[in-house]
PDB file of C-alpha atoms in Angstrom:
ATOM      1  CA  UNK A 239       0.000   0.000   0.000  1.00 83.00           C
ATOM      2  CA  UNK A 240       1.047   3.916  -0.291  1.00 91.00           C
ATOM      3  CA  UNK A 241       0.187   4.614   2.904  1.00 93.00           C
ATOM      4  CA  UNK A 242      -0.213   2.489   5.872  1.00 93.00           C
ATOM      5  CA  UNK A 243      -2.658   3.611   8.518  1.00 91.00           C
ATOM      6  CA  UNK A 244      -2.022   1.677  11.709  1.00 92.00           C
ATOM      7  CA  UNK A 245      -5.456   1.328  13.952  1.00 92.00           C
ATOM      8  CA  UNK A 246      -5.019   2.875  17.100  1.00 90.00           C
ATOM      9  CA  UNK A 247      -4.889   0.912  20.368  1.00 83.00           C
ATOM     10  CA  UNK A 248      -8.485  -0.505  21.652  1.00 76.00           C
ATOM     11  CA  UNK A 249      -8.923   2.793  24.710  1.00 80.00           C
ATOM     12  CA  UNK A 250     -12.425   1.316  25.912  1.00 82.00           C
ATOM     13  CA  UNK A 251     -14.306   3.750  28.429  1.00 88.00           C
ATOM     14  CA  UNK A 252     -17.175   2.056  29.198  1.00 90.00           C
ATOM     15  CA  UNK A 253     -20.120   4.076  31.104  1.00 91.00           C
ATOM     16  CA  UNK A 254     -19.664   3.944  34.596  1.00 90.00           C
ATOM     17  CA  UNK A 255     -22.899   2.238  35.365  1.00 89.00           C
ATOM     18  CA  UNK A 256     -21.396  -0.525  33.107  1.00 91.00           C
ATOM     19  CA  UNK A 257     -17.764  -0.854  35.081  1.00 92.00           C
ATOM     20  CA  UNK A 258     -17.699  -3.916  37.487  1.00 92.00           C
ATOM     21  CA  UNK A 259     -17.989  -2.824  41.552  1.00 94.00           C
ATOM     22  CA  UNK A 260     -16.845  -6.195  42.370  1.00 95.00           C
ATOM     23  CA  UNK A 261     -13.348  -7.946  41.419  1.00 96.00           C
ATOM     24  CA  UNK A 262     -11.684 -11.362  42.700  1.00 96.00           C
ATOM     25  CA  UNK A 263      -8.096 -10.591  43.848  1.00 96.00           C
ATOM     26  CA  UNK A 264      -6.862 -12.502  40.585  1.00 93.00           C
ATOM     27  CA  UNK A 265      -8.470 -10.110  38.189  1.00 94.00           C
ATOM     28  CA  UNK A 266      -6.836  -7.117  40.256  1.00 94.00           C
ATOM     29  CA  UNK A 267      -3.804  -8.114  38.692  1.00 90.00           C
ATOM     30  CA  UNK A 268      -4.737  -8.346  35.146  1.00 92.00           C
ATOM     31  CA  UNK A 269      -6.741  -5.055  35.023  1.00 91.00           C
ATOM     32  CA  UNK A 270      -3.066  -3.652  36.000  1.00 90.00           C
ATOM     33  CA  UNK A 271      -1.160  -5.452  33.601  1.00 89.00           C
ATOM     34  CA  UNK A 272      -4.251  -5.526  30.535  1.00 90.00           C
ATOM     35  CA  UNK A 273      -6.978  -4.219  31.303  1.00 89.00           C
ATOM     36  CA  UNK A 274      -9.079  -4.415  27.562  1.00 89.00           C
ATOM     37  CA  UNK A 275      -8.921  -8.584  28.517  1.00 91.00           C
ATOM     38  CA  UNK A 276     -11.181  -7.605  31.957  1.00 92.00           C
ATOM     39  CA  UNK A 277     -13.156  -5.270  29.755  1.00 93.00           C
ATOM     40  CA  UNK A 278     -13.597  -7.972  27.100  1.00 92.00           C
ATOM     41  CA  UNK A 279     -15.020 -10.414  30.295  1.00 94.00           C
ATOM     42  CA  UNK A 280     -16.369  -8.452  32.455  1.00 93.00           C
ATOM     43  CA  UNK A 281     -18.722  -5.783  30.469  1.00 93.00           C
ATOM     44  CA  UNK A 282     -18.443  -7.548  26.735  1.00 93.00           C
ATOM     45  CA  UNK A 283     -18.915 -11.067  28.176  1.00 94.00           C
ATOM     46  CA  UNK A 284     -16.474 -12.437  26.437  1.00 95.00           C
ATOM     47  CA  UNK A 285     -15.775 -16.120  27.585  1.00 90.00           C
ATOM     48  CA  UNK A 286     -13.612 -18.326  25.199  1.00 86.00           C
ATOM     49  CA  UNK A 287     -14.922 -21.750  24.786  1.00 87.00           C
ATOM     50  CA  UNK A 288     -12.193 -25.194  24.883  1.00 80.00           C
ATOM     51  CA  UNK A 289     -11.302 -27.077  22.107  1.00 81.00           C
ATOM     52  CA  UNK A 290     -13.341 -29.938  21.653  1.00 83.00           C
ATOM     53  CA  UNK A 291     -11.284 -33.173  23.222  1.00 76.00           C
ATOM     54  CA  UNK A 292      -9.403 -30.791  25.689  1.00 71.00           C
ATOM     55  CA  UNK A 293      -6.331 -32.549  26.344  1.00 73.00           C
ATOM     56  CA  UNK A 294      -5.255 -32.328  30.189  1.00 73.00           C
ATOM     57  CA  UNK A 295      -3.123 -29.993  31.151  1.00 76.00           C
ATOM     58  CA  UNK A 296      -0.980 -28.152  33.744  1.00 82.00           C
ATOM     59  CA  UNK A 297      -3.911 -26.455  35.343  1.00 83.00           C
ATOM     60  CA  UNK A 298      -5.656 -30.097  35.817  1.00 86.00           C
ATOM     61  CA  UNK A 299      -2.376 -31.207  37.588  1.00 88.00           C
ATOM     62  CA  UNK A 300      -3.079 -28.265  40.004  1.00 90.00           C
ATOM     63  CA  UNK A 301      -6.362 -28.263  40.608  1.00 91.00           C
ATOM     64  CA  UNK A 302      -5.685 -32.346  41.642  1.00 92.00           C
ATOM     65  CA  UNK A 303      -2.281 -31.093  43.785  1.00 93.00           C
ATOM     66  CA  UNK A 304      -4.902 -28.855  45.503  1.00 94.00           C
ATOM     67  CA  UNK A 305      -7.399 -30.663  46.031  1.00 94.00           C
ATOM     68  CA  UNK A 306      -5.036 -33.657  47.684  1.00 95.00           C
ATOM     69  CA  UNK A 307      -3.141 -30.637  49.856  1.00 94.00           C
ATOM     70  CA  UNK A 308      -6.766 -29.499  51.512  1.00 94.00           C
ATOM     71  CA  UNK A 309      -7.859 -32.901  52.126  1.00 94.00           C
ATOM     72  CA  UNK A 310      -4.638 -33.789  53.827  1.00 94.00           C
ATOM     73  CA  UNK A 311      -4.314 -30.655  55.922  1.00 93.00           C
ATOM     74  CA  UNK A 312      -8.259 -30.962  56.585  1.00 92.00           C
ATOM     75  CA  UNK A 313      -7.650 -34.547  57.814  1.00 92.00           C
ATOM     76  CA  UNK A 314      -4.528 -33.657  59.637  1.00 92.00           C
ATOM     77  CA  UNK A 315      -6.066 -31.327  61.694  1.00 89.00           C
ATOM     78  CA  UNK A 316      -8.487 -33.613  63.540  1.00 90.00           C
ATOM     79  CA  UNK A 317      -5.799 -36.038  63.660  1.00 89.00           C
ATOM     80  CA  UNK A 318      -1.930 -36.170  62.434  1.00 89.00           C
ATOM     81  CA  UNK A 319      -1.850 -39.684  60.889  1.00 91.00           C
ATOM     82  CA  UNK A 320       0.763 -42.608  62.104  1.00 91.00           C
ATOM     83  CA  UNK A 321       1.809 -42.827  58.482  1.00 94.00           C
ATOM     84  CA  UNK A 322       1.547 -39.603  56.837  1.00 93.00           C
ATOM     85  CA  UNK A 323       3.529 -39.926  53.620  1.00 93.00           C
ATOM     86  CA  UNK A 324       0.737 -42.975  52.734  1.00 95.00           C
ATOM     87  CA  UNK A 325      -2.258 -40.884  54.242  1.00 95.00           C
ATOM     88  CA  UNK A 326      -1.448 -38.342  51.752  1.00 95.00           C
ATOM     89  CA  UNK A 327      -0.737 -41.089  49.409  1.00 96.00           C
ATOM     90  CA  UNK A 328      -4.279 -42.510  50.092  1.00 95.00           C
ATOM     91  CA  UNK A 329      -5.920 -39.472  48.839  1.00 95.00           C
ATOM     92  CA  UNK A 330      -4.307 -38.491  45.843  1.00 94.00           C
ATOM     93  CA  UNK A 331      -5.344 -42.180  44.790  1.00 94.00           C
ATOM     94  CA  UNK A 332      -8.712 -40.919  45.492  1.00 93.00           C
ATOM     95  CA  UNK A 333      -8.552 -37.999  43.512  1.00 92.00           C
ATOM     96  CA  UNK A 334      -6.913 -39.999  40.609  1.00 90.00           C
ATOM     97  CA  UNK A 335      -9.493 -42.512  40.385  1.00 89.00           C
ATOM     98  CA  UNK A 336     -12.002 -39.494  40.647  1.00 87.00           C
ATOM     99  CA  UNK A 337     -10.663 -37.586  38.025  1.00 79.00           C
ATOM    100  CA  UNK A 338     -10.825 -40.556  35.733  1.00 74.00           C
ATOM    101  CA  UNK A 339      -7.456 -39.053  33.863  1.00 70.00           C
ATOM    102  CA  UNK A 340      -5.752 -41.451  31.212  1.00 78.00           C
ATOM    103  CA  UNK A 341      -3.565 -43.789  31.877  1.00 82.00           C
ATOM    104  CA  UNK A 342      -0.594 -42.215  30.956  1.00 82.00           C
ATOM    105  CA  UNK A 343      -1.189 -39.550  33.055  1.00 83.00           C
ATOM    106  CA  UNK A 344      -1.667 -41.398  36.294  1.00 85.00           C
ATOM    107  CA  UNK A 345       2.060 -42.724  35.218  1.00 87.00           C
ATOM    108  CA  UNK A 346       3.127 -39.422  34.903  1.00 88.00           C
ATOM    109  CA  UNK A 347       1.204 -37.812  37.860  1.00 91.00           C
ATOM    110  CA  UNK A 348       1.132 -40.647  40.561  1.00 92.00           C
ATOM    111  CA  UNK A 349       5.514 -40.264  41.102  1.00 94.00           C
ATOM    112  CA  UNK A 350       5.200 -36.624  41.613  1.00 93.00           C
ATOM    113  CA  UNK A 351       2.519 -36.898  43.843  1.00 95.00           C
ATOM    114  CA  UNK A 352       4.552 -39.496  45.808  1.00 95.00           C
ATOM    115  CA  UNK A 353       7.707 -37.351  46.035  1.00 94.00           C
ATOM    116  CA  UNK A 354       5.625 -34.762  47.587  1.00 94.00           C
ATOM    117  CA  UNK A 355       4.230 -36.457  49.960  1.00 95.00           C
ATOM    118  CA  UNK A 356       6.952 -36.911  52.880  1.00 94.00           C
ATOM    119  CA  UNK A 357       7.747 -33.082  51.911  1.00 94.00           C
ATOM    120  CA  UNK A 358       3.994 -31.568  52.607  1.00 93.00           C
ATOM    121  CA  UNK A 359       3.846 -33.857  55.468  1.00 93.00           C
ATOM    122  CA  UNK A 360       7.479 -32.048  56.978  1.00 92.00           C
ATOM    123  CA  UNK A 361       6.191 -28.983  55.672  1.00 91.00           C
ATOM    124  CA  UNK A 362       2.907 -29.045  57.676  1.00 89.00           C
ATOM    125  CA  UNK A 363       4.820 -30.705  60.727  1.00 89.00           C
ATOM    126  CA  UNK A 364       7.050 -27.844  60.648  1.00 87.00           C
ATOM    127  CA  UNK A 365       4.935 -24.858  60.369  1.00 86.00           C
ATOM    128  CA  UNK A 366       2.847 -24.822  64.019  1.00 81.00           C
ATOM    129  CA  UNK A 367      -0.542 -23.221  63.610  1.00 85.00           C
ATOM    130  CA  UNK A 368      -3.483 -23.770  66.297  1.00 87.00           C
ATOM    131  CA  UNK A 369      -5.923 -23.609  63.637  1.00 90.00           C
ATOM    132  CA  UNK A 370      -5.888 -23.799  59.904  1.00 92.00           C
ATOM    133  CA  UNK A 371      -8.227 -22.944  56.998  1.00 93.00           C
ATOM    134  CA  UNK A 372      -8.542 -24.518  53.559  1.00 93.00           C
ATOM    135  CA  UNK A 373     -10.087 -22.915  50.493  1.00 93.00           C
ATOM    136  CA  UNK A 374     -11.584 -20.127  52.312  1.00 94.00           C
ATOM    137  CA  UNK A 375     -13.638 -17.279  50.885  1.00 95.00           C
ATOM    138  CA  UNK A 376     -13.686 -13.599  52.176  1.00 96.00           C
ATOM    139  CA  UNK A 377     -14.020 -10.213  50.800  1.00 97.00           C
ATOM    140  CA  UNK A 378     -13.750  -6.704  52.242  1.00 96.00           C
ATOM    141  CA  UNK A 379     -15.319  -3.368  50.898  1.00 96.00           C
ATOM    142  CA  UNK A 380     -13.780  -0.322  50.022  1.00 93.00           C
ATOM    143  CA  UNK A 381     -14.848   3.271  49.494  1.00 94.00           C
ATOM    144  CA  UNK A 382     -14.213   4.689  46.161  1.00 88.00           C
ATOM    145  CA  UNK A 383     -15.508   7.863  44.101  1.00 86.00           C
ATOM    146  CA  UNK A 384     -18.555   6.011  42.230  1.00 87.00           C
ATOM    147  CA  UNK A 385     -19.180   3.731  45.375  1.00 92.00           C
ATOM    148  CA  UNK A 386     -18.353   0.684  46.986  1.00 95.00           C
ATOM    149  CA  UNK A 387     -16.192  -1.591  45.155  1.00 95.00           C
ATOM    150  CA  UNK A 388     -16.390  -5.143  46.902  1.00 97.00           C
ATOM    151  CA  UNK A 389     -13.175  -6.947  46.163  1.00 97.00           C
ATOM    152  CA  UNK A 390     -12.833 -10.771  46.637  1.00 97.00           C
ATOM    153  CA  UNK A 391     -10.521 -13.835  47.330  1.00 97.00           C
ATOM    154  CA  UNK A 392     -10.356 -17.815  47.675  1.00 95.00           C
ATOM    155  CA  UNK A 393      -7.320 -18.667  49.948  1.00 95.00           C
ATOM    156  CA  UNK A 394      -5.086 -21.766  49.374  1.00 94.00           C
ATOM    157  CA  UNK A 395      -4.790 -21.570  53.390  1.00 94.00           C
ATOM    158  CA  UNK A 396      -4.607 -19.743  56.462  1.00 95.00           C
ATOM    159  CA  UNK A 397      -2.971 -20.791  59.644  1.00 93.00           C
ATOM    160  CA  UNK A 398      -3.945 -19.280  62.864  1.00 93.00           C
ATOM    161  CA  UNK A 399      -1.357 -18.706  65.343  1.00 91.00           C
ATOM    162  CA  UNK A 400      -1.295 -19.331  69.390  1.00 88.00           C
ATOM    163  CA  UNK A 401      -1.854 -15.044  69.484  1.00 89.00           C
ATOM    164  CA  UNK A 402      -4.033 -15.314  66.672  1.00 90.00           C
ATOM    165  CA  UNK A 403      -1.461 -13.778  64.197  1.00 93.00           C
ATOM    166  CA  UNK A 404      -2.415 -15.240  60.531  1.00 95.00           C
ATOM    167  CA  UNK A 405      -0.172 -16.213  57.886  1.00 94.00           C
ATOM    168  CA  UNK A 406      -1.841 -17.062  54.484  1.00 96.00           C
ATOM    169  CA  UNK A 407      -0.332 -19.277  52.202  1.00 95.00           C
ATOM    170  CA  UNK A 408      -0.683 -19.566  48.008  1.00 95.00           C
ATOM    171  CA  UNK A 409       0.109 -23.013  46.448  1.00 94.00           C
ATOM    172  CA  UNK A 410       1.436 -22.971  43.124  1.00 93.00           C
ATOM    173  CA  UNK A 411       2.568 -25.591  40.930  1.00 91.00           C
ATOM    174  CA  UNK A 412       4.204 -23.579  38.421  1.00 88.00           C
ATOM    175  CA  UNK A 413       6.607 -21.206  39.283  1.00 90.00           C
ATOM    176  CA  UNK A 414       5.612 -18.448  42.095  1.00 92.00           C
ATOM    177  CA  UNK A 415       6.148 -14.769  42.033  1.00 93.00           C
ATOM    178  CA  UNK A 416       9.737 -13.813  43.089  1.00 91.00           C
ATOM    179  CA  UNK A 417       9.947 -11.468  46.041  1.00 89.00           C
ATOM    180  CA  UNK A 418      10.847  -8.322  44.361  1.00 92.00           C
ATOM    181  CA  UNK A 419       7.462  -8.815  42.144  1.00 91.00           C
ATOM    182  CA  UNK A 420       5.798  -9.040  45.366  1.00 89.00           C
ATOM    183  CA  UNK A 421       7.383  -5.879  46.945  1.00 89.00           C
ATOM    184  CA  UNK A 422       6.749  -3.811  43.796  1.00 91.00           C
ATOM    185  CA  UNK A 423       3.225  -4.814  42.739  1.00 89.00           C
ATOM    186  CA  UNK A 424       3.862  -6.702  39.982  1.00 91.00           C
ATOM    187  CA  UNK A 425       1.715  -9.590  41.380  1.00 93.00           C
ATOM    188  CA  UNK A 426      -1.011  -8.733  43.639  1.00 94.00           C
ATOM    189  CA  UNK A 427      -2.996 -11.673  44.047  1.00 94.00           C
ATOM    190  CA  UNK A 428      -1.309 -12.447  47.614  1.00 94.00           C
ATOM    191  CA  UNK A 429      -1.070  -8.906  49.410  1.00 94.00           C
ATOM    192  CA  UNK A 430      -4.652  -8.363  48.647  1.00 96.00           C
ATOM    193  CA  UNK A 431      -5.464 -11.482  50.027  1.00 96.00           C
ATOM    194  CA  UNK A 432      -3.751 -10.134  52.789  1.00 95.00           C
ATOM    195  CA  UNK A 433      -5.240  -6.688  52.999  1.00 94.00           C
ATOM    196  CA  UNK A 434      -8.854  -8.946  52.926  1.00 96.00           C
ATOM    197  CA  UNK A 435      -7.480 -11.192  55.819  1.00 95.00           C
ATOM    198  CA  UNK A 436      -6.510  -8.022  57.865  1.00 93.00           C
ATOM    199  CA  UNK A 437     -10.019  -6.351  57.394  1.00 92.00           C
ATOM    200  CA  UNK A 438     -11.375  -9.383  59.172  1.00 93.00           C
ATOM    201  CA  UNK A 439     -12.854  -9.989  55.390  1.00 95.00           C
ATOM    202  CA  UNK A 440     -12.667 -14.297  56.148  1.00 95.00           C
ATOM    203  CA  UNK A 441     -14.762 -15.110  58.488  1.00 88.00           C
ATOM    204  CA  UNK A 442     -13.826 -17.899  60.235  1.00 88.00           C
ATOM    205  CA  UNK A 443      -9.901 -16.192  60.735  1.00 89.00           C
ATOM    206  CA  UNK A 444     -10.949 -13.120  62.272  1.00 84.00           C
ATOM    207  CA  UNK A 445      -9.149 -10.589  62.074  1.00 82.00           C
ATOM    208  CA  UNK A 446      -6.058  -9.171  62.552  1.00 80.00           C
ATOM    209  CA  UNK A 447      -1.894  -9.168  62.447  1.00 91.00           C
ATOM    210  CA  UNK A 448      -0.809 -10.843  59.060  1.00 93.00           C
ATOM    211  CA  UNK A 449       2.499 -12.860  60.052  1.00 93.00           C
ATOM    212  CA  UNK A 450       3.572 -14.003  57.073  1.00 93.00           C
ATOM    213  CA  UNK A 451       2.291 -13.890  53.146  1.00 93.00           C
ATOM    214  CA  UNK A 452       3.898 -17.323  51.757  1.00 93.00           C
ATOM    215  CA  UNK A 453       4.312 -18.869  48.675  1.00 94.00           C
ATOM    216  CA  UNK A 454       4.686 -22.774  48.158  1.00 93.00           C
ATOM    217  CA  UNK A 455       5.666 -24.687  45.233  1.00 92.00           C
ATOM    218  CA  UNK A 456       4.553 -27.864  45.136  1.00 92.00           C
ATOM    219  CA  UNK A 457       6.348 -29.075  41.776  1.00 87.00           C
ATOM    220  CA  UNK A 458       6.413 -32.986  42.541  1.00 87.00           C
ATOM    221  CA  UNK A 459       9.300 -33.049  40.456  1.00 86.00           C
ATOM    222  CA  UNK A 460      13.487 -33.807  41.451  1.00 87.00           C
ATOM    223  CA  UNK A 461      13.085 -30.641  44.530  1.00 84.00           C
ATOM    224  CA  UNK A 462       9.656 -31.789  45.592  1.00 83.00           C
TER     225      UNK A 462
END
């Protein structure tokens, strides 16, 4: 062509009546970092379908990590098992079998389940709490100039201490914000969390002193 006119950049400004007043923590992040994709699902409705035969994926391998990790710290509250390496073990057959994944999967997933195993069980050992919470919702409300905006979060876990200090803990397995993304806000997802936790926003934890915002990785993999 003899002249090339580049489209400008998609600048949405949708009415205000149309702009979301509520927000999970996750999205908090991504309306930083790109916000036309929480325009495109939050006011267009824009939801992209799977591909027909979805293969599974790494976001089935943590959704089934997670699952096994709250039934395991669920059980081991009311009672630490004898034999916790095959308590945990136990479970994740459970959630195999549930899942009904292929063969080749349970080949690939049932190792690195059993190499985390006697490391969750340490971990959990290690890390005294008189109370702990799995998979707990909250939110807390916040004054802004068009209103209350409600902002929400599901957390991985949240031990209570002796003095009723919490400590809230994100399990990823992929790889987890470094600590200079946290202390910058480059990823969000876990201080807000926080801020919800301190605002007495989940229930059951009360509120009160945060002690410690923690990442795990639970790879399964040669560093378990």
């Amino acid at each position: 062509p003899r002249a090339r006119r580049p489209e400008r950049r998609p600048a949405p400004v949708p009415p205000l009546a149309a702009r979301p007043r509520r927000l999970p923590v996750t999205r908090i992040e991504r309306l930083k970092d790109n916000p036309y994709a929480v325009y495109a699902e939050r006011i267009l409705r824009l939801y992209p379908l799977e591909p027909l035969d979805q293969e599974a994926d790494a976001a089935d391998w943590g959704s089934l990590v997670h699952e096994v990790a709250k039934d395991f710290v669920s059980d081991w509250m009311k009672a630490r098992p004898a034999e916790p390496e095959a308590a945990f073990m136990h479970l994740a057959e459970r959630h195999l079998a549930a899942r009904a994944a292929r063969p080749g999967l349970v080949a690939l997933w049932r190792p690195r389940l059993a190499t985390l195993a006697p490391w969750f069980a340490e971990h959990l050992a290690e890390t005294a709490a008189r109370r702990r919470l799995m998979e707990v919702s909250g939110s807390a409300e916040f004054p802004g100039p068009a209103g209350i905006f409600t902002l929400t979060a599901r957390a991985d876990r949240i031990d209570i201490g002796a003095d009723g200090t919490l400590t809230l803990f994100d399990y990823k397995t992929g790889t987890p914000p470094s600590a200079r993304a946290v202390r910058e806000g480059d990823a969000l997802q876990l201080p807000l969390s926080g801020l919800i936790a301190k605002a007495g926003g989940f229930a059951d934890a009360g509120g009160g002193a945060i002690g410690a915002l923690s990442y795990v990785k639970l790879s399964g993999g040669p560093e378990p």
